[in-house]
PDB file of C-alpha atoms in Angstrom:
ATOM      1  CA  MET A   1      24.490-191.381  18.513  1.00 65.00           C
ATOM      2  CA  ASP A   2      23.428-190.621  22.083  1.00 84.00           C
ATOM      3  CA  TYR A   3      19.750-189.694  22.137  1.00 92.00           C
ATOM      4  CA  ARG A   4      18.195-187.458  24.757  1.00 95.00           C
ATOM      5  CA  ILE A   5      14.462-187.747  25.422  1.00 97.00           C
ATOM      6  CA  LEU A   6      12.087-185.612  27.471  1.00 98.00           C
ATOM      7  CA  ILE A   7       8.977-187.176  29.038  1.00 98.00           C
ATOM      8  CA  VAL A   8       6.203-184.723  29.901  1.00 98.00           C
ATOM      9  CA  ASP A   9       3.325-186.230  31.909  1.00 97.00           C
ATOM     10  CA  ASP A  10       1.779-185.573  35.316  1.00 95.00           C
ATOM     11  CA  GLU A  11       1.241-189.265  36.144  1.00 95.00           C
ATOM     12  CA  GLU A  12       4.291-189.941  38.289  1.00 95.00           C
ATOM     13  CA  ASN A  13       4.125-193.754  38.233  1.00 96.00           C
ATOM     14  CA  LEU A  14       3.687-193.803  34.455  1.00 96.00           C
ATOM     15  CA  VAL A  15       6.633-191.458  33.980  1.00 97.00           C
ATOM     16  CA  LYS A  16       8.850-193.593  36.217  1.00 96.00           C
ATOM     17  CA  GLY A  17       7.933-196.708  34.216  1.00 96.00           C
ATOM     18  CA  ILE A  18       8.626-195.064  30.869  1.00 97.00           C
ATOM     19  CA  LYS A  19      11.908-193.573  32.120  1.00 97.00           C
ATOM     20  CA  TYR A  20      13.079-196.924  33.458  1.00 96.00           C
ATOM     21  CA  ASN A  21      12.367-198.700  30.168  1.00 96.00           C
ATOM     22  CA  LEU A  22      13.953-196.011  28.001  1.00 96.00           C
ATOM     23  CA  GLU A  23      17.090-196.050  30.104  1.00 96.00           C
ATOM     24  CA  LEU A  24      17.259-199.788  29.427  1.00 94.00           C
ATOM     25  CA  ASP A  25      17.547-198.778  25.760  1.00 93.00           C
ATOM     26  CA  ASN A  26      20.456-196.476  26.709  1.00 94.00           C
ATOM     27  CA  TYR A  27      18.621-193.199  26.176  1.00 96.00           C
ATOM     28  CA  SER A  28      19.330-190.183  28.341  1.00 96.00           C
ATOM     29  CA  VAL A  29      15.983-189.241  29.871  1.00 97.00           C
ATOM     30  CA  ASP A  30      14.667-186.065  31.501  1.00 98.00           C
ATOM     31  CA  VAL A  31      11.178-185.716  32.975  1.00 98.00           C
ATOM     32  CA  SER A  32       8.676-182.917  33.592  1.00 98.00           C
ATOM     33  CA  TYR A  33       5.375-183.189  35.420  1.00 97.00           C
ATOM     34  CA  ASP A  34       3.812-179.985  34.128  1.00 96.00           C
ATOM     35  CA  GLY A  35       3.905-177.893  30.967  1.00 95.00           C
ATOM     36  CA  GLU A  36       5.628-174.926  32.556  1.00 96.00           C
ATOM     37  CA  ASP A  37       8.622-176.961  33.734  1.00 97.00           C
ATOM     38  CA  ALA A  38       8.749-178.740  30.364  1.00 97.00           C
ATOM     39  CA  LEU A  39       8.899-175.434  28.516  1.00 94.00           C
ATOM     40  CA  ARG A  40      11.794-174.332  30.704  1.00 94.00           C
ATOM     41  CA  LYS A  41      13.702-177.577  30.092  1.00 95.00           C
ATOM     42  CA  ILE A  42      13.093-177.370  26.332  1.00 93.00           C
ATOM     43  CA  SER A  43      14.453-173.807  26.255  1.00 90.00           C
ATOM     44  CA  GLU A  44      17.576-174.826  28.173  1.00 92.00           C
ATOM     45  CA  ASN A  45      18.360-178.203  26.554  1.00 91.00           C
ATOM     46  CA  ILE A  46      18.440-179.959  23.190  1.00 88.00           C
ATOM     47  CA  TYR A  47      16.269-183.061  22.905  1.00 93.00           C
ATOM     48  CA  ASN A  48      16.094-185.653  20.142  1.00 91.00           C
ATOM     49  CA  LEU A  49      12.522-186.648  20.969  1.00 95.00           C
ATOM     50  CA  ILE A  50       9.717-185.539  23.300  1.00 97.00           C
ATOM     51  CA  ILE A  51       6.934-187.695  24.754  1.00 98.00           C
ATOM     52  CA  LEU A  52       4.087-185.326  25.544  1.00 97.00           C
ATOM     53  CA  ASP A  53       0.796-185.890  27.359  1.00 95.00           C
ATOM     54  CA  ILE A  54      -2.125-183.695  26.305  1.00 93.00           C
ATOM     55  CA  MET A  55      -3.630-183.233  29.776  1.00 91.00           C
ATOM     56  CA  LEU A  56      -1.050-181.280  31.787  1.00 94.00           C
ATOM     57  CA  PRO A  57      -1.203-178.769  34.651  1.00 94.00           C
ATOM     58  CA  LYS A  58      -0.106-175.128  34.190  1.00 94.00           C
ATOM     59  CA  VAL A  59       0.372-175.400  30.394  1.00 94.00           C
ATOM     60  CA  ASP A  60      -1.637-178.037  28.515  1.00 94.00           C
ATOM     61  CA  GLY A  61      -0.003-180.375  26.022  1.00 94.00           C
ATOM     62  CA  LEU A  62      -1.446-178.834  22.847  1.00 93.00           C
ATOM     63  CA  THR A  63      -0.377-175.330  23.872  1.00 94.00           C
ATOM     64  CA  LEU A  64       3.070-176.668  24.748  1.00 95.00           C
ATOM     65  CA  LEU A  65       3.287-178.462  21.384  1.00 94.00           C
ATOM     66  CA  LYS A  66       2.452-175.230  19.584  1.00 91.00           C
ATOM     67  CA  LYS A  67       5.234-173.443  21.476  1.00 91.00           C
ATOM     68  CA  ILE A  68       7.660-176.272  20.669  1.00 91.00           C
ATOM     69  CA  ARG A  69       6.882-175.979  16.970  1.00 87.00           C
ATOM     70  CA  GLU A  70       7.603-172.258  17.066  1.00 83.00           C
ATOM     71  CA  ARG A  71      11.240-173.067  17.811  1.00 82.00           C
ATOM     72  CA  SER A  72      11.964-176.672  16.856  1.00 81.00           C
ATOM     73  CA  SER A  73      11.098-179.602  14.594  1.00 80.00           C
ATOM     74  CA  VAL A  74      12.064-182.157  17.266  1.00 88.00           C
ATOM     75  CA  PRO A  75       9.984-185.365  16.916  1.00 91.00           C
ATOM     76  CA  VAL A  76       7.021-185.434  19.311  1.00 94.00           C
ATOM     77  CA  ILE A  77       4.915-188.428  20.373  1.00 95.00           C
ATOM     78  CA  MET A  78       1.608-187.375  21.932  1.00 94.00           C
ATOM     79  CA  LEU A  79      -0.103-189.396  24.657  1.00 93.00           C
ATOM     80  CA  THR A  80      -3.909-189.186  24.556  1.00 87.00           C
ATOM     81  CA  ALA A  81      -6.806-190.574  26.559  1.00 80.00           C
ATOM     82  CA  LYS A  82      -8.822-193.400  25.063  1.00 64.00           C
ATOM     83  CA  GLY A  83     -11.459-192.211  22.631  1.00 65.00           C
ATOM     84  CA  GLU A  84     -10.208-188.627  22.392  1.00 67.00           C
ATOM     85  CA  ASP A  85     -10.089-188.591  18.582  1.00 71.00           C
ATOM     86  CA  GLU A  86     -10.395-184.810  18.439  1.00 77.00           C
ATOM     87  CA  ASP A  87      -7.237-184.486  20.542  1.00 78.00           C
ATOM     88  CA  LYS A  88      -5.380-186.760  18.125  1.00 77.00           C
ATOM     89  CA  VAL A  89      -6.415-184.682  15.123  1.00 80.00           C
ATOM     90  CA  LEU A  90      -5.507-181.438  16.913  1.00 83.00           C
ATOM     91  CA  GLY A  91      -2.172-182.946  17.879  1.00 85.00           C
ATOM     92  CA  PHE A  92      -1.354-183.604  14.229  1.00 84.00           C
ATOM     93  CA  GLU A  93      -2.649-180.142  13.315  1.00 84.00           C
ATOM     94  CA  TYR A  94      -0.193-178.617  15.783  1.00 86.00           C
ATOM     95  CA  GLY A  95       2.720-180.702  14.503  1.00 87.00           C
ATOM     96  CA  ALA A  96       2.836-183.982  16.440  1.00 90.00           C
ATOM     97  CA  ASP A  97       4.617-186.813  14.644  1.00 88.00           C
ATOM     98  CA  ASP A  98       2.851-189.721  16.318  1.00 89.00           C
ATOM     99  CA  TYR A  99       0.468-190.589  19.136  1.00 88.00           C
ATOM    100  CA  LEU A 100      -0.309-193.380  21.555  1.00 91.00           C
ATOM    101  CA  THR A 101      -3.583-193.908  23.380  1.00 89.00           C
ATOM    102  CA  LYS A 102      -3.471-194.665  27.104  1.00 91.00           C
ATOM    103  CA  PRO A 103      -3.182-197.300  28.394  1.00 90.00           C
ATOM    104  CA  PHE A 104      -0.473-198.575  26.040  1.00 91.00           C
ATOM    105  CA  ASN A 105       2.068-201.360  25.931  1.00 93.00           C
ATOM    106  CA  ILE A 106       5.527-200.072  26.836  1.00 95.00           C
ATOM    107  CA  LEU A 107       7.017-202.328  24.155  1.00 93.00           C
ATOM    108  CA  GLU A 108       4.973-200.506  21.527  1.00 92.00           C
ATOM    109  CA  LEU A 109       6.180-197.141  22.804  1.00 95.00           C
ATOM    110  CA  ARG A 110       9.789-198.327  22.693  1.00 94.00           C
ATOM    111  CA  ALA A 111       9.303-199.609  19.135  1.00 91.00           C
ATOM    112  CA  ARG A 112       7.745-196.338  17.999  1.00 90.00           C
ATOM    113  CA  ILE A 113      10.548-194.313  19.559  1.00 93.00           C
ATOM    114  CA  LYS A 114      13.194-196.408  17.821  1.00 90.00           C
ATOM    115  CA  ALA A 115      11.401-196.123  14.481  1.00 85.00           C
ATOM    116  CA  LEU A 116      10.899-192.379  14.789  1.00 86.00           C
ATOM    117  CA  LEU A 117      14.503-191.734  15.799  1.00 87.00           C
ATOM    118  CA  ARG A 118      15.762-193.951  12.987  1.00 82.00           C
ATOM    119  CA  ARG A 119      13.605-192.208  10.397  1.00 76.00           C
ATOM    120  CA  THR A 120      14.558-188.792  11.682  1.00 76.00           C
ATOM    121  CA  TYR A 121      18.306-189.138  12.106  1.00 73.00           C
ATOM    122  CA  ASP A 122      19.304-191.906   9.684  1.00 64.00           C
ATOM    123  CA  ILE A 123      17.463-190.685   6.584  1.00 55.00           C
ATOM    124  CA  VAL A 124      20.687-189.432   5.020  1.00 48.00           C
ATOM    125  CA  ALA A 125      21.840-192.966   4.232  1.00 47.00           C
ATOM    126  CA  ASN A 126      22.543-193.584   0.536  1.00 47.00           C
ATOM    127  CA  LYS A 127      21.361-190.119  -0.494  1.00 54.00           C
ATOM    128  CA  GLY A 128      23.210-187.003  -1.622  1.00 60.00           C
ATOM    129  CA  ASP A 129      23.719-184.115   0.754  1.00 79.00           C
ATOM    130  CA  ILE A 130      21.685-181.657  -1.329  1.00 85.00           C
ATOM    131  CA  ILE A 131      18.597-182.508  -3.378  1.00 88.00           C
ATOM    132  CA  LYS A 132      17.161-179.957  -5.807  1.00 88.00           C
ATOM    133  CA  SER A 133      13.888-180.182  -7.702  1.00 88.00           C
ATOM    134  CA  GLY A 134      12.428-177.048  -9.216  1.00 85.00           C
ATOM    135  CA  ASP A 135      12.207-174.417  -6.475  1.00 89.00           C
ATOM    136  CA  ILE A 136      12.685-177.042  -3.758  1.00 92.00           C
ATOM    137  CA  MET A 137      16.094-177.555  -2.179  1.00 92.00           C
ATOM    138  CA  ILE A 138      16.549-180.172   0.536  1.00 91.00           C
ATOM    139  CA  ASP A 139      19.660-180.144   2.703  1.00 88.00           C
ATOM    140  CA  VAL A 140      19.560-183.766   3.812  1.00 83.00           C
ATOM    141  CA  PRO A 141      22.147-183.845   6.640  1.00 77.00           C
ATOM    142  CA  SER A 142      20.653-180.797   8.367  1.00 79.00           C
ATOM    143  CA  ARG A 143      17.066-181.751   7.405  1.00 84.00           C
ATOM    144  CA  LYS A 144      16.396-178.216   6.163  1.00 88.00           C
ATOM    145  CA  VAL A 145      14.177-177.225   3.253  1.00 93.00           C
ATOM    146  CA  ASN A 146      14.177-174.083   1.119  1.00 94.00           C
ATOM    147  CA  ILE A 147      11.451-173.117  -1.338  1.00 93.00           C
ATOM    148  CA  ALA A 148      12.568-170.527  -3.909  1.00 90.00           C
ATOM    149  CA  GLY A 149      15.430-169.619  -1.596  1.00 91.00           C
ATOM    150  CA  LYS A 150      13.276-169.156   1.488  1.00 92.00           C
ATOM    151  CA  PRO A 151      13.581-171.521   4.492  1.00 93.00           C
ATOM    152  CA  VAL A 152      10.540-173.622   5.380  1.00 93.00           C
ATOM    153  CA  ASP A 153      10.100-175.095   8.853  1.00 90.00           C
ATOM    154  CA  LEU A 154       8.886-178.693   8.582  1.00 91.00           C
ATOM    155  CA  THR A 155       8.172-181.186  11.326  1.00 88.00           C
ATOM    156  CA  SER A 156      10.050-184.466  11.332  1.00 85.00           C
ATOM    157  CA  LYS A 157       7.247-186.369   9.594  1.00 88.00           C
ATOM    158  CA  GLU A 158       6.587-183.586   7.081  1.00 92.00           C
ATOM    159  CA  PHE A 159      10.259-183.649   6.138  1.00 92.00           C
ATOM    160  CA  ASP A 160      10.245-187.439   5.792  1.00 90.00           C
ATOM    161  CA  ILE A 161       7.163-187.391   3.550  1.00 93.00           C
ATOM    162  CA  LEU A 162       8.604-184.666   1.314  1.00 95.00           C
ATOM    163  CA  PHE A 163      11.969-186.423   1.147  1.00 91.00           C
ATOM    164  CA  LEU A 164      10.349-189.708   0.135  1.00 91.00           C
ATOM    165  CA  LEU A 165       8.149-188.139  -2.545  1.00 93.00           C
ATOM    166  CA  VAL A 166      10.834-185.872  -4.022  1.00 92.00           C
ATOM    167  CA  THR A 167      13.329-188.731  -4.292  1.00 88.00           C
ATOM    168  CA  ASN A 168      10.694-190.892  -6.023  1.00 89.00           C
ATOM    169  CA  PRO A 169       9.006-188.455  -8.452  1.00 91.00           C
ATOM    170  CA  GLY A 170       5.849-189.714 -10.118  1.00 92.00           C
ATOM    171  CA  LYS A 171       5.540-192.740  -7.851  1.00 92.00           C
ATOM    172  CA  ILE A 172       2.130-192.935  -6.192  1.00 94.00           C
ATOM    173  CA  TYR A 173       2.023-193.882  -2.514  1.00 94.00           C
ATOM    174  CA  SER A 174      -1.208-194.980  -0.902  1.00 93.00           C
ATOM    175  CA  ARG A 175      -2.033-193.800   2.607  1.00 90.00           C
ATOM    176  CA  ASP A 176      -1.330-197.268   4.007  1.00 87.00           C
ATOM    177  CA  THR A 177       2.036-197.398   2.252  1.00 89.00           C
ATOM    178  CA  LEU A 178       3.002-193.984   3.584  1.00 89.00           C
ATOM    179  CA  LEU A 179       2.017-195.049   7.091  1.00 85.00           C
ATOM    180  CA  GLU A 180       4.183-198.135   6.781  1.00 81.00           C
ATOM    181  CA  ILE A 181       7.207-196.369   5.262  1.00 83.00           C
ATOM    182  CA  ILE A 182       7.206-193.082   7.154  1.00 83.00           C
ATOM    183  CA  TRP A 183       6.043-194.296  10.547  1.00 77.00           C
ATOM    184  CA  GLY A 184       8.192-197.389  10.177  1.00 68.00           C
ATOM    185  CA  TYR A 185       6.100-200.028  11.980  1.00 56.00           C
ATOM    186  CA  ASP A 186       2.661-201.640  12.009  1.00 54.00           C
ATOM    187  CA  TYR A 187       0.617-198.503  12.520  1.00 54.00           C
ATOM    188  CA  TYR A 188      -2.901-198.831  13.923  1.00 54.00           C
ATOM    189  CA  GLY A 189      -4.071-195.287  13.255  1.00 57.00           C
ATOM    190  CA  ASP A 190      -6.313-194.217  10.404  1.00 63.00           C
ATOM    191  CA  SER A 191      -5.744-192.478   7.098  1.00 69.00           C
ATOM    192  CA  ARG A 192      -6.436-189.068   8.630  1.00 78.00           C
ATOM    193  CA  THR A 193      -2.918-189.218  10.015  1.00 84.00           C
ATOM    194  CA  VAL A 194      -1.487-189.054   6.492  1.00 89.00           C
ATOM    195  CA  ASP A 195      -4.099-186.593   5.210  1.00 91.00           C
ATOM    196  CA  VAL A 196      -3.368-184.099   7.998  1.00 90.00           C
ATOM    197  CA  HIS A 197       0.388-184.269   7.409  1.00 92.00           C
ATOM    198  CA  ILE A 198      -0.024-183.875   3.640  1.00 95.00           C
ATOM    199  CA  ARG A 199      -2.305-180.887   4.113  1.00 94.00           C
ATOM    200  CA  ARG A 200       0.120-179.229   6.516  1.00 92.00           C
ATOM    201  CA  LEU A 201       3.018-179.946   4.152  1.00 95.00           C
ATOM    202  CA  ARG A 202       1.148-178.343   1.260  1.00 96.00           C
ATOM    203  CA  GLU A 203       0.359-175.276   3.352  1.00 95.00           C
ATOM    204  CA  LYS A 204       4.084-174.806   3.869  1.00 94.00           C
ATOM    205  CA  ILE A 205       5.527-175.556   0.418  1.00 95.00           C
ATOM    206  CA  GLU A 206       2.776-174.709  -2.073  1.00 94.00           C
ATOM    207  CA  LYS A 207       1.942-171.201  -3.313  1.00 92.00           C
ATOM    208  CA  ASP A 208      -1.705-172.262  -3.456  1.00 94.00           C
ATOM    209  CA  PRO A 209      -2.345-175.315  -1.234  1.00 93.00           C
ATOM    210  CA  SER A 210      -5.789-175.793  -2.797  1.00 92.00           C
ATOM    211  CA  ASN A 211      -4.129-176.113  -6.209  1.00 94.00           C
ATOM    212  CA  PRO A 212      -0.834-177.885  -5.424  1.00 94.00           C
ATOM    213  CA  GLN A 213       2.022-177.995  -7.902  1.00 93.00           C
ATOM    214  CA  TYR A 214       4.404-180.303  -6.031  1.00 94.00           C
ATOM    215  CA  VAL A 215       2.544-182.870  -3.915  1.00 96.00           C
ATOM    216  CA  LEU A 216      -0.428-184.078  -5.913  1.00 96.00           C
ATOM    217  CA  THR A 217      -3.321-186.434  -5.235  1.00 95.00           C
ATOM    218  CA  LYS A 218      -4.253-189.379  -7.439  1.00 93.00           C
ATOM    219  CA  TRP A 219      -7.873-189.656  -6.371  1.00 89.00           C
ATOM    220  CA  GLY A 220      -8.725-193.010  -4.877  1.00 87.00           C
ATOM    221  CA  VAL A 221      -5.081-194.115  -5.005  1.00 91.00           C
ATOM    222  CA  GLY A 222      -2.720-191.889  -3.052  1.00 94.00           C
ATOM    223  CA  TYR A 223      -0.165-189.080  -3.249  1.00 96.00           C
ATOM    224  CA  TYR A 224       2.820-188.396  -5.500  1.00 96.00           C
ATOM    225  CA  TYR A 225       5.421-185.733  -6.304  1.00 95.00           C
ATOM    226  CA  LYS A 226       5.293-184.071  -9.684  1.00 89.00           C
ATOM    227  CA  GLY A 227       8.951-183.702 -10.576  1.00 71.00           C
TER     228      GLY A 227
END
């Protein structure tokens, strides 16, 4: 599969370095140096992954991410400044799939991109096309989810978490295990990453997120799907 990636950052030298390295991995790469241009490109093209800086001119990264999520579940990797933990949490709140703190090693970015693309587009392997469990129906090839016949828009990571839990009902996954399986590499974030995604997933699939019926918590252990 030919993957197309959009880099959105106003640091020209950084963008050139990322673009050069991603093209070495045979990705097709577009670039934007401000949020307004990025929004135009996103509306005119289909991307398999977006690398998005938070601090952008014209339209900031979080606002742009919110607009992206209104129309697409494309995987998004956020770039944040060192120590900006609040930005990381907000990024996950708005639907980011992953983040990297500047400055970062380009090899780590390349590894995260490969893992995220693999998890997003190869998840259909060895699974049926349609998975049904109670009111939940998962169309695996199209990565679409319906709850009681109504479509639910999930981000890439939310879909992956739900898919994993539904296909392994009753199995408890710790936060660290979910980080390892879903993010697909040695992840150096904290457990809030998983907690935010689980909370957002519950808000979308549960009738009462404060009293979930599908994705449950085993206190002190982890999360599981009640089949």
